[in-house]
Coordinates of C-alpha atoms and ligand atoms in Angstrom, one line a residue:
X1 CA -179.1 -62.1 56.9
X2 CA -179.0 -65.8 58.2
X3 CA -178.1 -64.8 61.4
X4 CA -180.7 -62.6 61.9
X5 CA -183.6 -65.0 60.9
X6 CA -181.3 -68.2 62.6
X7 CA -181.2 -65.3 65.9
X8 CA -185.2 -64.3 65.7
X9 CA -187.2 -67.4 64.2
X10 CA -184.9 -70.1 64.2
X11 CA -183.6 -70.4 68.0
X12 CA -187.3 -69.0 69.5
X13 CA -189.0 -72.0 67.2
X14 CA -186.4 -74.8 68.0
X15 CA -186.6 -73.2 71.6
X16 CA -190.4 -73.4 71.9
X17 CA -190.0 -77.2 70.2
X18 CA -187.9 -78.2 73.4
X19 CA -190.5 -76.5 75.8
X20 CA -187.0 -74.7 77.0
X21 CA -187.1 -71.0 78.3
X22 CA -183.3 -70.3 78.0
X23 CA -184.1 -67.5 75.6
X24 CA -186.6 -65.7 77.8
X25 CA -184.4 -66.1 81.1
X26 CA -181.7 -64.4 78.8
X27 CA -183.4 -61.5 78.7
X28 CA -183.6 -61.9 82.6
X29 CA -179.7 -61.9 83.4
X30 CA -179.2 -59.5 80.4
X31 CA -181.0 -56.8 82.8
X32 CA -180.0 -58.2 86.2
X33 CA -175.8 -57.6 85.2
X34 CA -176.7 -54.0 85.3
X35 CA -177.0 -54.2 89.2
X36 CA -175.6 -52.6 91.7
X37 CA -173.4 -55.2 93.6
X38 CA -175.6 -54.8 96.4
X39 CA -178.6 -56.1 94.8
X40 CA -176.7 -58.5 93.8
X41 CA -175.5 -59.9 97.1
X42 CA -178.6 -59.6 98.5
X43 CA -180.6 -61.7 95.7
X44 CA -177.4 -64.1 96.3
X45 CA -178.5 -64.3 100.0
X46 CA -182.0 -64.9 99.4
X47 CA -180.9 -67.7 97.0
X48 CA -178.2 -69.1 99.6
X49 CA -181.5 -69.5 102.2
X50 CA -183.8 -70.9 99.7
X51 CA -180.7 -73.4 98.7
X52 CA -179.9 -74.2 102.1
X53 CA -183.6 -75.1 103.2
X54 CA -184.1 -77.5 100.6
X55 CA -180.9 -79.4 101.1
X56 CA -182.0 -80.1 104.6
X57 CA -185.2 -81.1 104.2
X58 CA -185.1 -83.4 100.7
X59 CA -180.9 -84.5 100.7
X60 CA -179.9 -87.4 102.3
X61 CA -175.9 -86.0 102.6
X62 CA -177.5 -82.5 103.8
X63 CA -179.9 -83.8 106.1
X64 CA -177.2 -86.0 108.0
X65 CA -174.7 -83.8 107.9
X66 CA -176.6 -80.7 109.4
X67 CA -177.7 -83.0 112.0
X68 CA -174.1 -83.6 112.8
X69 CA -172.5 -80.2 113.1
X70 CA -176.0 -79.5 114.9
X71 CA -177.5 -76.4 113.4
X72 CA -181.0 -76.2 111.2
X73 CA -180.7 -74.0 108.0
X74 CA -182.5 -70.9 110.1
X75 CA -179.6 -70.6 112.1
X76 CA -177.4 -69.0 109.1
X77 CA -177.7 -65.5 109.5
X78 CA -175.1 -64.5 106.6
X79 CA -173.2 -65.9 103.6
X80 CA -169.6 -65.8 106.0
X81 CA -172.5 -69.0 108.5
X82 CA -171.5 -71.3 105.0
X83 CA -168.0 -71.8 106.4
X84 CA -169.9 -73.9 109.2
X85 CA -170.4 -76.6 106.6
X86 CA -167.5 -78.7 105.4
X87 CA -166.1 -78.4 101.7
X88 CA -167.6 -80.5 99.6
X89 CA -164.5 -82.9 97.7
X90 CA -164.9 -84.8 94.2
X91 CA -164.3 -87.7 96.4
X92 CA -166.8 -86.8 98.6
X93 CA -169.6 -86.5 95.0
X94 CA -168.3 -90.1 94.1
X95 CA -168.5 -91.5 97.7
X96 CA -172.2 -89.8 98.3
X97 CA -173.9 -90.2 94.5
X98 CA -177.8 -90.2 95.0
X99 CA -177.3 -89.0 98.5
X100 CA -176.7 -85.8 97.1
X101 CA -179.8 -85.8 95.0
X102 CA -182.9 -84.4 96.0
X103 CA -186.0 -86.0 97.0
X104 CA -188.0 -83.5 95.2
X105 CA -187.1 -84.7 91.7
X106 CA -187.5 -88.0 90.1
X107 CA -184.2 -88.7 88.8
X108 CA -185.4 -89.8 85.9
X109 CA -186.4 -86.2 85.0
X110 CA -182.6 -84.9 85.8
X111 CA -180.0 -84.6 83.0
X112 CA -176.8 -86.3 83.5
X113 CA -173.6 -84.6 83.4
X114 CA -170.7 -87.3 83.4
X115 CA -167.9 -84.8 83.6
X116 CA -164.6 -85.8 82.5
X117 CA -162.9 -83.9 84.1
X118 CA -160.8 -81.1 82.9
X119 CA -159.3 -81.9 86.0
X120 CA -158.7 -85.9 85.3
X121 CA -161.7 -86.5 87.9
X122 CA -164.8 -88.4 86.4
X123 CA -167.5 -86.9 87.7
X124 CA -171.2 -87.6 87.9
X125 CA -173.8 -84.5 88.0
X126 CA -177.6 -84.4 87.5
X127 CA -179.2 -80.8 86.9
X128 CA -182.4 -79.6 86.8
X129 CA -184.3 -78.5 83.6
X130 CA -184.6 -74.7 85.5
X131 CA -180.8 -75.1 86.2
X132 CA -180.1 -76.3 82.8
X133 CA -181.7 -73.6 81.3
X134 CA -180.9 -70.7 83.2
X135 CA -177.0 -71.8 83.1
X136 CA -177.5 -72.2 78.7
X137 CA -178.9 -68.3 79.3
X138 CA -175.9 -67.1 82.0
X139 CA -173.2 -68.9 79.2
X140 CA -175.0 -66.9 76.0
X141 CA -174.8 -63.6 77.8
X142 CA -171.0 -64.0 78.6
X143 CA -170.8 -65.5 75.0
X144 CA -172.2 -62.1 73.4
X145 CA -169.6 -59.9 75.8
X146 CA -166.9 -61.3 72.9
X147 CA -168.8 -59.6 70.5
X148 CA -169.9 -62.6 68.6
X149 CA -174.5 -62.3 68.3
X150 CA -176.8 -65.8 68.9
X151 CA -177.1 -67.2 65.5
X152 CA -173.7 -66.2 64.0
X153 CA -170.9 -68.4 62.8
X154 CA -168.9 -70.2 65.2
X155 CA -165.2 -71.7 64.6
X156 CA -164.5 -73.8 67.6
X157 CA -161.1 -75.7 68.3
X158 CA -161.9 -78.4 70.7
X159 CA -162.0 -82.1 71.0
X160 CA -164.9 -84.9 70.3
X161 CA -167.5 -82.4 68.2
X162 CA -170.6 -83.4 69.9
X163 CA -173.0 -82.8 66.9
X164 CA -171.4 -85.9 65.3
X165 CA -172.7 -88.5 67.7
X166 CA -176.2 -87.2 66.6
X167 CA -176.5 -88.3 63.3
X168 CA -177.8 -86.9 60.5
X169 CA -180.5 -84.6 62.5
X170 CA -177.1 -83.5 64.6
X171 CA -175.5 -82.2 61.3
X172 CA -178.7 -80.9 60.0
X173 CA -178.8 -78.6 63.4
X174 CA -175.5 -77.6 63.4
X175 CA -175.9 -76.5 59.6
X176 CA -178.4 -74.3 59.9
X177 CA -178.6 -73.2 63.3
X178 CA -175.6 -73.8 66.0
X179 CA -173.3 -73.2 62.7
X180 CA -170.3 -74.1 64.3
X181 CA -167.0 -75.3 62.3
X182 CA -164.7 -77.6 64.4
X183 CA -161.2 -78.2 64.3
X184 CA -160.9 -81.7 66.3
X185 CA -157.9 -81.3 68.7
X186 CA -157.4 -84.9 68.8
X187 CA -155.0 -86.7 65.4
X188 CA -154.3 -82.3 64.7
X189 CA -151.8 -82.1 61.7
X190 CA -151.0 -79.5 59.2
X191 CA -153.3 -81.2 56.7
X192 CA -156.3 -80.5 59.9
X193 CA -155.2 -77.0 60.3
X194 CA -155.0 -76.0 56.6
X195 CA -158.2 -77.2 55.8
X196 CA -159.6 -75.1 58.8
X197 CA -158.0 -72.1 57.7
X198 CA -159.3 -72.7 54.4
X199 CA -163.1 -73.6 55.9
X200 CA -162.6 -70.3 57.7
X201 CA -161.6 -67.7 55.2
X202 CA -164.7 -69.4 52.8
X203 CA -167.1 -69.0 55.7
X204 CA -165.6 -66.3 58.1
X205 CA -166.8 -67.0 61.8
X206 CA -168.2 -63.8 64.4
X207 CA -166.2 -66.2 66.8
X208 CA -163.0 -68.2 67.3
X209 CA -163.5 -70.5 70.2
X210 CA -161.5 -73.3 72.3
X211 CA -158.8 -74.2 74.9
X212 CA -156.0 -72.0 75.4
X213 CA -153.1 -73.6 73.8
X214 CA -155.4 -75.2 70.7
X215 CA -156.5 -71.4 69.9
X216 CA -152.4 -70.6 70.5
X217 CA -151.6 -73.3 68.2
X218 CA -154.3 -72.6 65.6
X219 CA -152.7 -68.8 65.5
X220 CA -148.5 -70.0 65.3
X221 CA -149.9 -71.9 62.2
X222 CA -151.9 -68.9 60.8
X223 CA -148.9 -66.6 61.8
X224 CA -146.4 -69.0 59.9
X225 CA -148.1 -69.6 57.4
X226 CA -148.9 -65.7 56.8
X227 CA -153.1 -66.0 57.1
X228 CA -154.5 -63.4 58.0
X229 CA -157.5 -63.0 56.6
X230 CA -159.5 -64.6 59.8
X231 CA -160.4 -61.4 61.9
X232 CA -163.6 -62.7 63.6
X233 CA -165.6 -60.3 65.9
X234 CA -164.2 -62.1 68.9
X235 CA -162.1 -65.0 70.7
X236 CA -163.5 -66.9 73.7
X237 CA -160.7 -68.8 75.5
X238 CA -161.4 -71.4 78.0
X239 CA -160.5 -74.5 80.1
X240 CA -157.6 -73.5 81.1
X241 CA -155.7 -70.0 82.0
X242 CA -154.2 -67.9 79.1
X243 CA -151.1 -66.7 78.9
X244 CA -150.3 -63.3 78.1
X245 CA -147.9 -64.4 75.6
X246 CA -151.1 -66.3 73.8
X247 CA -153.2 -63.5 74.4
X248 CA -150.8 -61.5 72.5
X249 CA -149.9 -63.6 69.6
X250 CA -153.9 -64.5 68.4
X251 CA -154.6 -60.8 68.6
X252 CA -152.1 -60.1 66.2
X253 CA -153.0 -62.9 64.2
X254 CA -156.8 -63.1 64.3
X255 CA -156.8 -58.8 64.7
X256 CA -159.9 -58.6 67.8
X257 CA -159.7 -59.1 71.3
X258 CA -159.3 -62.4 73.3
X259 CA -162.4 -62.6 76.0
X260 CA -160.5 -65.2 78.9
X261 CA -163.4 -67.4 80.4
X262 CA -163.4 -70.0 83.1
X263 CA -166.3 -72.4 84.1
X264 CA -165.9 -76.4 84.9
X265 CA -168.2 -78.7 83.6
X266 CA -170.3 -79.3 87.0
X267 CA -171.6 -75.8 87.5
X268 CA -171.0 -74.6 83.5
X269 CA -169.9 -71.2 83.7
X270 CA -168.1 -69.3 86.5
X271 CA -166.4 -66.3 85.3
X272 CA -165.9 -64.5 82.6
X273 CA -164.3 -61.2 80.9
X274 CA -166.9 -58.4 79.8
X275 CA -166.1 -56.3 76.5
X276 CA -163.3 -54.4 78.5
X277 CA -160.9 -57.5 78.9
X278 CA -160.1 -57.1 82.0
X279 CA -160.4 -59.2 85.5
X280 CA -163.1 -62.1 84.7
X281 CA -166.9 -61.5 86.3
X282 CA -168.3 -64.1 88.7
X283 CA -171.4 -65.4 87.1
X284 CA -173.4 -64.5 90.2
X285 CA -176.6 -65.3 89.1
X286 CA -176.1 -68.7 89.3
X287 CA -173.4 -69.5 91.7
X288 CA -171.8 -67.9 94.2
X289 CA -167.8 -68.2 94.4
X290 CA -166.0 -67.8 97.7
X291 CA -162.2 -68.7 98.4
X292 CA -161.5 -71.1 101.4
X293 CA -158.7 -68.6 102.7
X294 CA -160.8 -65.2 102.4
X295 CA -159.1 -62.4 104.2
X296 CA -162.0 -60.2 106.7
X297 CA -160.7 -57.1 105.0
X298 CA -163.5 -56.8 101.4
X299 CA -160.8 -54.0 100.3
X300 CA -157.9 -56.5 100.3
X301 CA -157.4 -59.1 97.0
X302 CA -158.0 -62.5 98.6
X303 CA -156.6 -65.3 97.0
X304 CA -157.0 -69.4 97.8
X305 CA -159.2 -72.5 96.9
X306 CA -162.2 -71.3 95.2
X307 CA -165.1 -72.9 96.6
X308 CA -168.3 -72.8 94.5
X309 CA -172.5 -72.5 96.1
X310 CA -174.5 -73.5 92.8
X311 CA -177.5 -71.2 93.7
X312 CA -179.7 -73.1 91.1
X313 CA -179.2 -76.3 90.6
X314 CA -181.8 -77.7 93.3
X315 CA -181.7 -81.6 91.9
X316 CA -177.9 -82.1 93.2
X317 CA -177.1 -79.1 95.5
X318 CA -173.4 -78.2 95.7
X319 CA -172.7 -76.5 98.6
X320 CA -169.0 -75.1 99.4
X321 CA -167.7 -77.6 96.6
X322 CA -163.9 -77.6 96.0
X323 CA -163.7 -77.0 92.1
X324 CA -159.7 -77.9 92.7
X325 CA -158.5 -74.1 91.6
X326 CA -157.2 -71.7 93.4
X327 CA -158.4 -67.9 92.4
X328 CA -157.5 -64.9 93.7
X329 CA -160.8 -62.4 94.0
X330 CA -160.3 -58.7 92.9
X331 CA -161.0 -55.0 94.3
X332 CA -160.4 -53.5 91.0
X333 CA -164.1 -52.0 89.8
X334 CA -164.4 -52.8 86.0
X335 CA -164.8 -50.1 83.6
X336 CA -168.3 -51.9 82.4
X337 CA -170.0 -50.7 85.7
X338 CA -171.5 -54.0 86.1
X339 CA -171.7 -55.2 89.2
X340 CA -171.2 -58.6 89.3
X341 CA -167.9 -59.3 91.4
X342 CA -164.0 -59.6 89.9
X343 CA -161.4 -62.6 89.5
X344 CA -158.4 -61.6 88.6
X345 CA -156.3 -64.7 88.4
X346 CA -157.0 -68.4 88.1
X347 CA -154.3 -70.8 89.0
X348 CA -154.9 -74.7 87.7
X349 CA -155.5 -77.3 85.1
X350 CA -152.7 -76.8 82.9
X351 CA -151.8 -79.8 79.8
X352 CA -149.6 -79.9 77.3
X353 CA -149.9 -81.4 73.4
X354 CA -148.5 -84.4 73.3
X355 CA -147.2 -85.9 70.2
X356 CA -147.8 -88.9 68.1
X357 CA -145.3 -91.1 66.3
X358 CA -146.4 -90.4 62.4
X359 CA -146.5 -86.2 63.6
X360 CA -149.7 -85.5 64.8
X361 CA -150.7 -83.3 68.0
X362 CA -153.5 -84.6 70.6
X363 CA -154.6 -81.6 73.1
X364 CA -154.1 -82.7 76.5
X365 CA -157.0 -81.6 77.5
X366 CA -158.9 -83.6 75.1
X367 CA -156.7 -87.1 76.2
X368 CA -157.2 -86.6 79.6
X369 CA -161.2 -86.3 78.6
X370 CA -161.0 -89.6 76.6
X371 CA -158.9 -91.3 79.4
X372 CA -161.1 -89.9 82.3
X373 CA -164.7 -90.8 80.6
X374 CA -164.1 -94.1 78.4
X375 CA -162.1 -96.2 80.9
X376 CA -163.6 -97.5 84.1
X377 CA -162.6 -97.2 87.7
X378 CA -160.3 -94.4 87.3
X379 CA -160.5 -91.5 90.4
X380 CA -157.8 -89.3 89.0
X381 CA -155.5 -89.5 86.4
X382 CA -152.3 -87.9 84.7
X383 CA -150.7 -88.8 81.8
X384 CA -147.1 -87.9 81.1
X385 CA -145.0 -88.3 77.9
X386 CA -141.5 -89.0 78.2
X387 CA -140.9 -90.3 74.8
X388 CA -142.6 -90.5 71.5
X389 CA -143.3 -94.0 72.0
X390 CA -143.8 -94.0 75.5
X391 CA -147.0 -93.0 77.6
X392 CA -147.3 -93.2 81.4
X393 CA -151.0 -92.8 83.3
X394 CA -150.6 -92.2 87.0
X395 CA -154.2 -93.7 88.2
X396 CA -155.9 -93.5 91.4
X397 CA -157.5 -96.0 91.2
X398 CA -161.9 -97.1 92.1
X399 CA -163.0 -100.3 93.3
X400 CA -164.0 -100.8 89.4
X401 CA -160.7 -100.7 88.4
X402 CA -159.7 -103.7 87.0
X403 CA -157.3 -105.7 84.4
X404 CA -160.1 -105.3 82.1
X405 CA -159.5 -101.7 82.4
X406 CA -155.9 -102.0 81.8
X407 CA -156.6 -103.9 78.2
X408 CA -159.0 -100.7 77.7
X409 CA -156.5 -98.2 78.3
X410 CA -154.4 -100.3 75.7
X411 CA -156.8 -100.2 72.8
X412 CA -157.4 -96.6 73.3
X413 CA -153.7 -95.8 73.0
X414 CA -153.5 -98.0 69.8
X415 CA -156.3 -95.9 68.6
X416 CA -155.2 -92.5 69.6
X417 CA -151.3 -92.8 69.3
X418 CA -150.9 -96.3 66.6
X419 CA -149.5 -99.2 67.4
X420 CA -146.2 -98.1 68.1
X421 CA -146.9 -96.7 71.5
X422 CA -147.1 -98.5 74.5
X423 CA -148.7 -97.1 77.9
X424 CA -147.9 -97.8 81.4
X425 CA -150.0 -97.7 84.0
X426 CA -148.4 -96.5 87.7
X427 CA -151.0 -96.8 90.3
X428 CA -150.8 -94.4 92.8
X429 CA -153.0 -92.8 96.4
X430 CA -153.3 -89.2 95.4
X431 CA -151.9 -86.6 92.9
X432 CA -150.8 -83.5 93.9
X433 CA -151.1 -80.1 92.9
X434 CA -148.1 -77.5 93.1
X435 CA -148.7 -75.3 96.4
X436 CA -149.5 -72.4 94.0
X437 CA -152.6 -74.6 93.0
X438 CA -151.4 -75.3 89.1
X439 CA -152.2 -78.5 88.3
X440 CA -150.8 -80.4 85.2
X441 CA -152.8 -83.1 84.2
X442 CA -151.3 -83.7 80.5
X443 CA -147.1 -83.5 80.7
X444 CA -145.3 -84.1 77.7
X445 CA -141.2 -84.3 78.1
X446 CA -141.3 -83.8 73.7
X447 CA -143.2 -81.3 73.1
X448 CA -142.0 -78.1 74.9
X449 CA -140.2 -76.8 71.7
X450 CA -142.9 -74.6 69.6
X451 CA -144.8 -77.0 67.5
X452 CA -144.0 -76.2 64.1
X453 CA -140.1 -76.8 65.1
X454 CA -141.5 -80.2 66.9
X455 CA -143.3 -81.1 63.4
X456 CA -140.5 -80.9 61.1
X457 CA -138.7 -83.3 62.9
Ligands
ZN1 ZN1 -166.7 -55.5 83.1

């Protein structure tokens, strides 16, 4: 009954309160994923063009950079002309900032994204109101392929809940109408994961949401601890790739199907699975997603570094920009008959949990987030664990870093880990990714054994 009225007064009032028109372009894309891929490559063409002659003519980076490879933005005849432009790097964002931003916004209209970096980057995005809201509409139809409805119940496992930085008018909001339950995958503990369980079976969520291996974890303590009362409607697992063995286990446990979704903070979403589970749709109406080592043959799986076009943010145009994963496109035609194009595998951002002293488990997607946004001057970063008192951060270092960063990464391992823990800092050019394009940003040495074994130590 709530969610109905949350779903058809509540979100259309607060909505119309934010002059936002999220709701009404989500009846746009909820249409446009019926069409054939055709009409969807050539609205992604028209939108490629469009892109293309506003970069020239209002972005600094753009402008210059046409000029040097000497061609105008009428000279691209196809999507394959985009591989005339260089890719565009993280270091390459940081290096440029407002020369990437358009002339045609003010900048104080722009929303700004500081991205943490799944990846251990710190990034720096500005997006458009259009873009902003036309990516919230792209995310809530992928959202409702789990089965979960706008205005249900939400359980999310994930790290720093954002509602609590908004006071009380953030907890009245997420009362009534985002509804969302959060298990905080920073200081986790049985205590934190019983009294989720418990939150959940008094107010049963549509929707289990989170990182991989916190939804994974979440389920080995249900599955111990012989819960299994949660069945929500549906699972949405993202940030990093899911196992099969994962998959497996919180089906079992939570008794509905796991939806696998992948997206990176600076263009939100970029693929997802429909109702039918299988390989993960490009969300082609707002980027387009090309891989740097694309074979000429469309009937052949091509797999490489996916590079990403955002087709609507006009404010900070990305154009050919390196994500840092490497995907491998499909042929396979889904079951759904949509015709947005296939992913069937994404290769990248894996962390582990590390450990604290006193038993509790930190995601390492969450650190890496705390590490990558609160201290300053770091490029890239990965932390490994080799012992339960030991922490070491590989930095590549900015010209902001500094010894005042050094006492910051102190404190904030006192805070996170007590005062037991001490954290070295190795400073270092460049870290790698293995060839097959995995990247582990969060090693822990301690934690590999299954974490209930690890917590009764
Ligand atoms: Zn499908």
């Amino acid at each position: 009954m709530w969610s109905c009225i949350n779903r058809n007064l509540l979100h259309p009032l607060l909505a119309k309160k934010h002059g936002s028109r999220h709701l009404e372009y989500s009846k746009i894309v909820e249409k446009s994923q019926h069409d054939p891929r055709e009409v969807i490559e050539a609205r992604q063409w028209a939108a490629v063009r469009r892109l293309l002659k506003h970069a020239y003519t209002t972005v600094p980076y753009y402008r210059e950079l046409f000029d040097q490879i000497g061609v105008i933005p009428s000279d691209f005849r196809s999507i394959e002309d985009l591989s005339w432009l260089p890719v565009l790097t993280k270091k390459e964002i940081r290096l440029q900032r407002d020369r990437l931003l358009s002339s045609a916004f003010g900048k104080s209209k722009l929303f700004r994204k500081t991205t943490s970096g799944s990846t251990g980057v710190p990034l720096e995005i500005y997006v458009d109101r259009f873009a902003k809201e036309w990516k919230a509409a792209c995310t809530l139809r992928s959202d409702q392929w789990s089965g979960w409805k706008l205005g249900e119940r939400v359980a999310k496992v994930w790290g720093n809940p954002e509602y609590q930085n908004q006071g009380w008018k953030g907890k009245f909001r997420n009362l009534l109408i985002d509804r969302a339950t959060y298990l905080d995958t920073i200081g986790l503990d049985e205590s934190a994961l019983a009294n989720f369980a418990t939150e959940l079976n008094r107010n049963p969520p549509s929707l289990l949401f989170g990182h991989a291996h916190s939804l994974y974890l979440f389920a080995q303590y249900c599955d111990r601890n012989k819960i299994m009362e949660i069945q929500p409607k549906g699972i949405i697992s993202t940030a990093m790739p899911l196992h099969q063995f994962q998959r497996n286990l919180m089906e079992k446990v939570f008794n509905c199907a796991v939806t696998n979704r992948y997206g990176c903070e600076e263009v939100s979403l970029i693929a997802s699975q429909c109702e039918q589970h299988q390989d993960l749709h490009v969300n082609s109406d707002s980027i387009l997603a090309q891989t740097l080592q694309d074979s000429q043959r469309s009937d052949l799986p091509s797999t490489g570094n996916l590079v990403l076009t955002d087709l609507v943010n006009f404010a900070m145009p990305l154009i050919r920009y390196q994500v840092g994963d490497v995907v491998t496109h499909s042929t396979n035609s889904c079951p759904c008959g949509r015709g947005l194009p296939t992913i069937s595998r994404v290769e990248g951002r894996e962390a582990d949990y590390v450990l604290t002293p006193d038993g509790k488990m930190i995601s390492g997607i969450s650190l890496t987030e705390n590490f990558a946004m609160k201290i300053s001057g770091i490029e890239q970063l990965q932390i490994i664990q080799p012992s339960i008192r030991e922490l070491t951060l590989l930095i590549v270092p900015g010209s902001q870093f500094s010894s005042a960063s050094r006492n910051e990464i102190d404190s904030l391992t006192t805070s996170l880990f007590g005062p037991d823990v001490r954290s070295e800092v190795e400073l270092v050019d460049a870290i790698h990714q293995d060839p097959s394009g995995k990247y582990r940003f969060c090693i822990s040495m301690i934690s590999n054994s299954p974490p209930n074994e690890t917590m009764r130590n």
